[in-house]
Short mmCIF file of C-alpha atoms in Angstrom, two decimals:
data_model
loop_
_atom_site.label_atom_id
_atom_site.label_comp_id
_atom_site.label_asym_id
_atom_site.label_seq_id
_atom_site.Cartn_x
_atom_site.Cartn_y
_atom_site.Cartn_z
CA MET A 667 0.00 0.00 0.00
CA GLN A 668 2.76 2.40 0.81
CA ASP A 669 4.56 1.61 -2.48
CA ALA A 670 1.38 2.21 -4.48
CA ALA A 671 0.76 5.53 -2.76
CA LEU A 672 4.31 6.64 -3.44
CA MET A 673 4.05 5.75 -7.13
CA ASN A 674 0.75 7.59 -7.38
CA TYR A 675 2.30 10.69 -5.82
CA ILE A 676 5.28 10.57 -8.24
CA ASP A 677 2.94 10.26 -11.25
CA ARG A 678 0.99 13.31 -10.15
CA ARG A 679 4.17 15.38 -9.70
CA PHE A 680 5.44 14.31 -13.10
CA VAL A 681 2.15 15.23 -14.81
CA SER A 682 2.19 18.60 -13.03
CA SER A 683 5.77 19.28 -14.18
CA GLU A 684 4.89 18.41 -17.78
CA LYS A 685 1.96 20.85 -17.68
CA ARG A 686 4.18 23.64 -16.30
CA LEU A 687 6.80 22.95 -18.99
CA GLU A 688 4.15 23.05 -21.72
CA LYS A 689 2.84 26.35 -20.33
CA CYS A 690 6.38 27.79 -20.26
CA ASN A 691 6.93 26.76 -23.90
CA GLN A 692 3.63 28.32 -24.88
CA ASP A 693 4.51 31.56 -23.08
CA ILE A 694 7.83 31.69 -24.95
CA LEU A 695 6.02 31.19 -28.28
CA ASP A 696 3.58 33.96 -27.36
CA TYR A 697 6.43 36.31 -26.45
CA VAL A 698 8.21 35.55 -29.75
CA GLU A 699 5.07 36.27 -31.69
CA GLU A 700 4.51 39.55 -29.84
CA PHE A 701 8.12 40.58 -30.50
CA ARG A 702 7.70 39.86 -34.21
CA ASP A 703 4.58 42.02 -34.31
CA PHE A 704 6.42 44.80 -32.43
CA ALA A 705 9.37 44.59 -34.85
CA LYS A 706 7.02 44.87 -37.83
CA MET A 707 5.40 47.93 -36.27
CA VAL A 708 8.79 49.60 -35.62
CA LEU A 709 10.00 48.94 -39.17
CA SER A 710 6.75 50.36 -40.53
CA ARG A 711 7.12 53.54 -38.45
CA LEU A 712 10.77 53.93 -39.47
CA ALA A 713 9.72 53.79 -43.09
CA GLY A 714 7.18 56.51 -42.35
CA LEU A 715 9.84 58.63 -40.66
CA ASN A 716 12.09 58.32 -43.68
CA ASN A 717 9.28 59.55 -45.86
CA TYR A 718 8.64 62.43 -43.44
CA LYS A 719 12.36 63.25 -43.40
CA ALA A 720 12.37 63.46 -47.18
CA GLU A 721 9.33 65.76 -47.09
CA VAL A 722 10.95 68.05 -44.47
CA LYS A 723 14.20 68.17 -46.44
CA SER A 724 12.29 69.14 -49.56
CA GLU A 725 10.42 71.90 -47.71
CA VAL A 726 13.66 73.28 -46.21
CA GLU A 727 15.33 73.35 -49.64
CA ASN A 728 12.28 75.13 -51.04
CA LEU A 729 12.45 77.68 -48.18
CA LEU A 730 16.16 78.33 -48.78
CA THR A 731 15.45 78.93 -52.45
CA ARG A 732 12.76 81.48 -51.57
CA ILE A 733 15.13 83.22 -49.08
CA GLU A 734 17.87 83.48 -51.72
CA ARG A 735 15.37 84.95 -54.18
CA ALA A 736 14.20 87.47 -51.58
CA GLN A 737 17.82 88.41 -50.77
CA ARG A 738 18.49 89.09 -54.47
CA ASP A 739 15.42 91.31 -54.58
CA ILE A 740 16.60 93.20 -51.49
CA ASP A 741 20.06 93.67 -52.99
CA TYR A 742 18.53 94.95 -56.20
CA PHE A 743 16.31 97.49 -54.48
CA GLY A 744 19.27 98.55 -52.31
CA SER A 745 21.41 99.16 -55.38
CA VAL A 746 18.86 101.44 -57.00
CA THR A 747 18.18 103.42 -53.80
CA ASP A 748 19.54 106.97 -53.80
CA SER A 749 23.14 106.81 -52.45
CA ASN A 750 22.71 110.16 -50.67
CA THR A 751 20.82 108.38 -47.91
CA CYS A 752 23.85 106.19 -47.20
CA ILE A 753 26.09 109.26 -47.16
CA GLU A 754 23.82 110.99 -44.65
CA VAL A 755 23.82 107.94 -42.37
CA HIS A 756 27.60 107.69 -42.65
CA GLU A 757 27.98 111.36 -41.73
CA ASP A 758 25.71 110.89 -38.72
CA LEU A 759 27.85 108.00 -37.52
CA VAL A 760 31.00 110.06 -37.90
CA LYS A 761 29.47 112.94 -35.96
CA GLN A 762 28.38 110.59 -33.18
CA GLN A 763 31.86 109.04 -33.03
CA LEU A 764 33.53 112.46 -32.87
CA PHE A 765 31.15 113.52 -30.11
CA GLU A 766 31.90 110.37 -28.09
CA GLU A 767 35.64 110.89 -28.53
CA ALA A 768 35.36 114.49 -27.36
CA GLU A 769 33.38 113.41 -24.29
CA GLU A 770 35.97 110.73 -23.52
CA LYS A 771 38.78 113.32 -23.71
CA LYS A 772 36.88 115.57 -21.31
CA LYS A 773 36.55 112.73 -18.80
CA LEU A 774 40.25 111.90 -19.13
CA LYS A 775 41.25 115.52 -18.59
CA LEU A 776 39.16 115.66 -15.43
CA MET A 777 40.61 112.38 -14.20
CA LEU A 778 44.22 113.32 -15.02
CA ASN A 779 44.12 116.98 -13.98
CA ALA A 780 44.94 118.75 -17.23
CA SER A 781 46.56 121.63 -15.30
CA CYS A 782 49.78 119.59 -15.48
CA ASP A 783 51.03 121.58 -18.47
CA TYR A 784 54.77 121.05 -18.78
CA MET A 785 56.92 118.54 -20.62
CA LEU A 786 60.49 117.32 -20.75
CA ALA A 787 62.86 119.53 -22.75
CA GLY A 788 66.19 117.86 -21.97
CA ILE A 789 68.39 116.08 -19.45
CA LYS A 790 70.78 118.58 -17.92
CA SER A 791 73.23 116.51 -15.88
CA LEU A 792 73.90 113.27 -14.12
CA LYS A 793 75.28 112.38 -10.73
CA ILE A 794 76.46 108.89 -9.79
CA VAL A 795 75.43 108.65 -6.14
CA LYS A 796 76.69 105.16 -5.43
CA LYS A 797 77.87 101.99 -7.11
CA THR A 798 76.55 99.01 -5.21
CA GLY A 799 74.58 95.89 -5.89
CA ASP A 800 73.89 93.80 -8.98
CA LYS A 801 73.77 94.91 -12.59
CA HIS A 802 69.98 95.14 -12.36
CA GLY A 803 68.08 96.87 -9.60
CA SER A 804 66.01 99.87 -8.59
CA TRP A 805 66.31 102.70 -6.10
CA MET A 806 64.00 105.60 -5.25
CA LYS A 807 62.43 108.08 -2.87
CA ASP A 808 58.76 108.14 -1.98
CA PRO A 809 57.42 111.22 -3.83
CA GLY A 810 54.19 111.05 -1.87
CA LYS A 811 55.85 111.47 1.54
CA LYS A 812 57.79 114.33 3.16
CA HIS A 813 60.53 112.13 4.58
CA THR A 814 63.98 111.82 3.02
CA LYS A 815 64.23 108.05 3.14
CA ILE A 816 65.92 106.18 0.31
CA TYR A 817 64.90 102.67 -0.75
CA LEU A 818 67.17 100.24 -2.57
CA LEU A 819 65.85 97.05 -4.19
CA ASN A 820 68.72 94.96 -5.51
CA GLY A 821 68.42 92.37 -8.26
CA PRO A 822 65.68 91.27 -10.69
CA VAL A 823 64.37 88.74 -8.13
CA ASN A 824 64.56 89.42 -4.39
CA ASN A 825 62.36 89.89 -1.33
CA VAL A 826 64.40 92.30 0.82
CA ILE A 827 64.14 96.12 0.69
CA LEU A 828 66.97 98.22 2.13
CA GLU A 829 65.66 101.44 3.72
CA PHE A 830 68.10 104.29 4.43
CA ALA A 831 67.41 107.35 6.57
CA ASN A 832 68.63 109.65 3.78
CA ILE A 833 70.84 109.74 0.72
CA MET A 834 73.97 110.38 2.80
CA ALA A 835 73.45 107.10 4.66
CA LEU A 836 73.37 105.31 1.30
CA MET A 837 76.57 107.01 0.16
CA GLU A 838 78.60 105.91 3.19
CA SER A 839 81.02 103.03 2.72
CA ASN A 840 79.34 100.82 5.33
CA HIS A 841 75.88 101.71 4.11
CA THR A 842 74.43 98.20 4.32
CA LEU A 843 75.01 98.15 8.09
CA LYS A 844 72.89 101.27 8.55
CA ALA A 845 70.01 100.05 6.40
CA ARG A 846 66.70 98.85 7.80
CA ARG A 847 65.82 95.56 6.16
CA VAL A 848 62.20 94.99 5.16
CA THR A 849 61.37 91.43 4.10
CA LEU A 850 58.48 90.89 1.69
CA PRO A 851 56.14 87.90 1.95
CA PHE A 852 56.61 87.28 -1.80
CA PRO A 853 59.63 88.23 -3.95
CA TRP A 854 59.43 90.73 -6.79
CA GLU A 855 60.07 90.12 -10.48
CA GLY A 856 62.02 92.53 -12.67
CA THR A 857 62.93 96.07 -11.63
CA GLY A 858 59.69 97.89 -12.34
CA HIS A 859 58.54 98.43 -8.75
CA ILE A 860 57.71 101.82 -7.23
CA ILE A 861 57.14 103.28 -3.76
CA TYR A 862 54.31 105.78 -3.32
CA GLN A 863 52.38 107.08 -0.28
CA GLY A 864 54.18 104.62 2.00
CA PHE A 865 53.38 101.57 -0.13
CA LEU A 866 55.53 99.42 -2.36
CA PHE A 867 53.84 98.41 -5.61
CA TYR A 868 55.51 95.50 -7.36
CA HIS A 869 55.07 92.62 -9.81
CA ARG A 870 54.92 89.38 -7.83
CA TYR A 871 57.55 86.84 -8.88
CA GLY A 872 56.12 83.69 -10.48
CA SER A 873 52.81 85.33 -11.41
CA LEU A 874 51.79 86.41 -14.89
CA ASN A 875 50.48 89.87 -14.06
CA GLU A 876 49.77 90.19 -10.32
CA ILE A 877 50.63 93.57 -8.81
CA ILE A 878 50.95 93.67 -5.02
CA LYS A 879 50.43 96.70 -2.76
CA PHE A 880 52.62 96.35 0.34
CA ASN A 881 52.57 98.61 3.40
CA ILE A 882 56.25 99.22 4.20
CA GLN A 883 55.81 100.35 7.82
CA ARG A 884 53.27 97.72 8.84
CA ARG A 885 54.99 95.08 6.70
CA ASN A 886 51.87 93.51 5.29
CA ILE A 887 50.03 93.21 1.97
CA THR A 888 47.05 95.54 1.83
CA ASP A 889 45.77 94.86 -1.70
CA GLN A 890 46.57 93.31 -5.05
CA MET A 891 45.30 93.30 -8.64
CA LEU A 892 45.73 91.53 -11.98
CA LEU A 893 46.79 93.74 -14.89
CA PRO A 894 44.92 92.50 -18.01
CA GLY A 895 47.10 91.74 -21.04
CA ALA A 896 50.41 92.18 -19.22
CA GLY A 897 53.18 89.77 -18.31
CA ARG A 898 53.50 87.67 -21.46
CA ILE A 899 56.44 89.52 -23.02
CA PRO A 900 59.03 91.96 -21.59
CA ALA A 901 58.07 95.61 -21.39
CA TYR A 902 61.46 96.44 -22.95
CA GLN A 903 63.55 94.20 -25.17
CA LEU A 904 66.81 95.26 -23.54
CA SER A 905 65.47 94.67 -20.00
CA PRO A 906 63.93 91.20 -20.40
CA SER A 907 63.44 90.59 -16.66
CA THR A 908 60.88 93.42 -16.42
CA LYS A 909 57.44 92.39 -17.68
CA ILE A 910 55.55 95.18 -15.86
CA ASP A 911 57.13 98.57 -15.16
CA LEU A 912 55.29 100.71 -12.62
CA ALA A 913 55.71 104.48 -12.74
CA ILE A 914 54.73 107.58 -10.77
CA ASP A 915 54.14 111.09 -12.06
CA GLU A 916 52.07 114.11 -10.99
CA GLN A 917 48.89 112.09 -11.61
CA GLY A 918 49.79 109.04 -9.54
CA LEU A 919 50.38 105.40 -10.44
CA TRP A 920 50.84 103.98 -13.96
CA ALA A 921 51.73 100.57 -15.39
CA ILE A 922 53.86 100.23 -18.53
CA HIS A 923 54.05 96.94 -20.42
CA ALA A 924 53.96 95.42 -23.92
CA GLU A 925 51.50 93.02 -25.52
CA PRO A 926 51.80 90.58 -28.46
CA GLU A 927 48.46 91.89 -29.83
CA THR A 928 49.98 95.37 -30.29
CA GLY A 929 52.94 93.98 -32.22
CA GLY A 930 55.17 94.46 -29.18
CA ASN A 931 54.29 98.13 -28.85
CA ILE A 932 54.12 99.60 -25.36
CA VAL A 933 50.79 99.85 -23.52
CA ILE A 934 50.02 102.30 -20.68
CA THR A 935 47.43 101.71 -17.95
CA LYS A 936 46.40 104.31 -15.37
CA ILE A 937 45.88 102.64 -11.97
CA ASN A 938 44.05 104.05 -8.98
CA HIS A 939 46.62 103.44 -6.24
CA ILE A 940 43.94 103.47 -3.52
CA THR A 941 41.41 101.03 -5.03
CA MET A 942 43.96 99.14 -7.19
CA ALA A 943 41.62 99.40 -10.17
CA ALA A 944 42.66 100.01 -13.79
CA GLU A 945 41.05 103.30 -14.84
CA HIS A 946 42.07 103.58 -18.50
CA THR A 947 44.43 101.96 -21.02
CA TRP A 948 46.24 103.41 -24.04
CA ASP A 949 47.94 101.52 -26.90
CA THR A 950 50.95 103.61 -27.87
CA SER A 951 52.98 103.75 -31.08
CA CYS A 952 56.24 103.26 -29.14
CA SER A 953 57.98 99.98 -29.87
CA SER A 954 59.52 97.83 -27.13
CA GLU A 955 62.28 96.78 -29.53
CA ASP A 956 65.67 98.17 -28.43
CA ALA A 957 63.94 99.88 -25.49
CA GLU A 958 65.57 99.60 -22.07
CA ALA A 959 63.28 101.68 -19.83
CA ALA A 960 60.49 104.27 -19.77
CA PHE A 961 58.93 106.78 -17.40
CA MET A 962 55.94 109.13 -17.12
CA VAL A 963 56.08 112.92 -16.68
CA CYS A 964 52.87 114.95 -16.54
CA ASN A 965 50.73 112.43 -18.49
CA ILE A 966 53.44 111.87 -21.12
CA LEU A 967 55.32 108.62 -21.68
CA TYR A 968 59.05 108.84 -22.50
CA VAL A 969 60.68 105.65 -23.81
CA VAL A 970 64.44 105.19 -23.42
CA TYR A 971 66.25 103.32 -26.19
CA ASN A 972 69.77 101.98 -26.51
CA SER A 973 71.71 99.51 -28.63
CA PRO A 974 72.19 95.83 -27.68
CA SER A 975 75.92 96.60 -27.40
CA ARG A 976 75.14 99.22 -24.69
CA GLY A 977 75.74 102.57 -26.28
CA THR A 978 74.36 105.98 -25.30
CA SER A 979 70.77 106.05 -24.03
CA ARG A 980 68.29 108.33 -25.77
CA ILE A 981 64.58 109.18 -25.68
CA GLN A 982 63.17 108.88 -29.17
CA CYS A 983 59.52 107.97 -28.65
CA VAL A 984 57.05 110.13 -26.73
CA TYR A 985 53.34 109.54 -26.19
CA ASP A 986 50.90 112.02 -24.64
CA VAL A 987 47.79 110.27 -23.28
CA LEU A 988 45.76 113.51 -23.58
CA ASP A 989 47.00 114.19 -27.12
CA ALA A 990 47.82 117.74 -26.09
CA VAL A 991 51.34 117.69 -27.56
CA ASN A 992 52.49 117.06 -31.13
CA THR A 993 54.92 114.32 -30.14
CA TYR A 994 56.17 113.86 -33.72
CA GLU A 995 57.89 117.25 -33.57
CA ILE A 996 59.79 116.49 -30.35
CA PRO A 997 63.51 115.95 -31.09
CA VAL A 998 65.46 112.97 -29.81
CA LEU A 999 66.64 113.65 -26.25
CA HIS A 1000 70.05 112.21 -25.37
CA PHE A 1001 71.21 111.32 -21.88
CA PRO A 1002 74.51 112.90 -20.79
CA LYS A 1003 77.40 111.02 -22.34
CA ARG A 1004 77.76 107.76 -20.53
CA GLN A 1005 78.31 104.40 -22.17
CA GLY A 1006 76.21 101.65 -20.64
CA SER A 1007 72.60 100.67 -20.07
CA HIS A 1008 69.76 101.28 -17.62
CA SER A 1009 67.70 98.61 -15.94
CA THR A 1010 65.36 101.26 -14.49
CA VAL A 1011 64.64 104.95 -14.99
CA HIS A 1012 62.00 106.31 -12.59
CA TYR A 1013 60.69 109.87 -12.38
CA ASN A 1014 60.25 111.57 -9.01
CA PRO A 1015 57.57 114.28 -9.49
CA LYS A 1016 58.36 115.91 -6.16
CA GLU A 1017 62.02 116.56 -7.00
CA LYS A 1018 61.62 116.68 -10.80
CA GLN A 1019 64.49 114.22 -11.17
CA LEU A 1020 65.12 110.77 -12.60
CA PHE A 1021 66.34 108.00 -10.31
CA ALA A 1022 68.13 105.47 -12.53
CA TRP A 1023 70.02 102.22 -12.03
CA GLY A 1024 72.75 101.68 -14.59
CA ASP A 1025 75.08 98.66 -14.50
CA GLY A 1026 75.09 98.61 -10.69
CA SER A 1027 75.34 102.40 -10.31
CA GLN A 1028 72.66 104.53 -8.65
CA ILE A 1029 72.28 107.68 -10.77
CA ILE A 1030 70.31 110.91 -10.52
CA TYR A 1031 69.48 112.86 -13.68
CA LYS A 1032 68.37 116.47 -13.41
CA LEU A 1033 65.77 117.54 -15.93
CA HIS A 1034 65.01 120.60 -17.99
CA THR A 1035 61.28 121.17 -18.58
CA LYS A 1036 59.17 123.59 -20.61
CA GLN A 1037 55.52 124.49 -21.11
CA LYS A 1038 53.52 122.25 -23.38
CA VAL A 1039 52.99 123.71 -26.82
#
């Protein structure tokens, strides 16, 4: 009895498994049939899309043809229109441009204080104050302060300023022992730095065009800016370490540099020394080729040229940002006879003198000025 019951149970399980297998096979056949129907539907719709694509392409080509025809009609009517209308429009544009240029000049004169009405007429004499330091360097007084301190920044890359109580302290034989050493948090690059109103402005070494404003007494950075377009090529071909040359005149802080887009010609940017914002930029006609230095006097740029073999320095390109002087009639201005080169020439508007660094010598040039004509 037990064997018969077991066999009966096995038969039932087998029959049940066969039914499930048959159902599974049927489901697979149903799925295959549904997939075939779906594939037919997709192929049919794709064929319809191809037809629609052809129709759209035809309509677009027809539209382009109509646009071309309309453009020819417009060109024809434009060609037969009285040309005087075009002349009148052109004249109106010229008048508007001239008006805008005049307004821009007025704003610049207000910003730059046009009462500064003199220009450089010659270089009267030179005095070699000291010969110390590397071939390249910079030295100066702060024209914005009443003190007599002298600052010496030696080398194209360094982070130590030497501060002297006066020019006599610099001239003494043991001058470095009497100097106050001010260490910068970041070194400078080139020799184009300047000191003004108690701050050192300099191009940060390793940066493309970052200018740092450093408080000398408090020994900390108070501000910084990026000078657009600067830093890619030297400001002067004969002073390749200087990418950005900062300058001071009666109007404050300027930046002098060159750009590849100007063909290597020198560019001037007026900088607000308080906000560290670029106020205006001028593309000059002065080339950086064979230039060794430059400086600003009363809104006018003076570029110093020399020969690669270090001959006599001369000023032979002048650019007035206010266009108040016919710079093409200014004769070449020669420095007093001295063979060599300058790594910096900076103008001090308070003393009306040039502070220059030439082959390791600290030089002062006295100037002869005249009224602008």
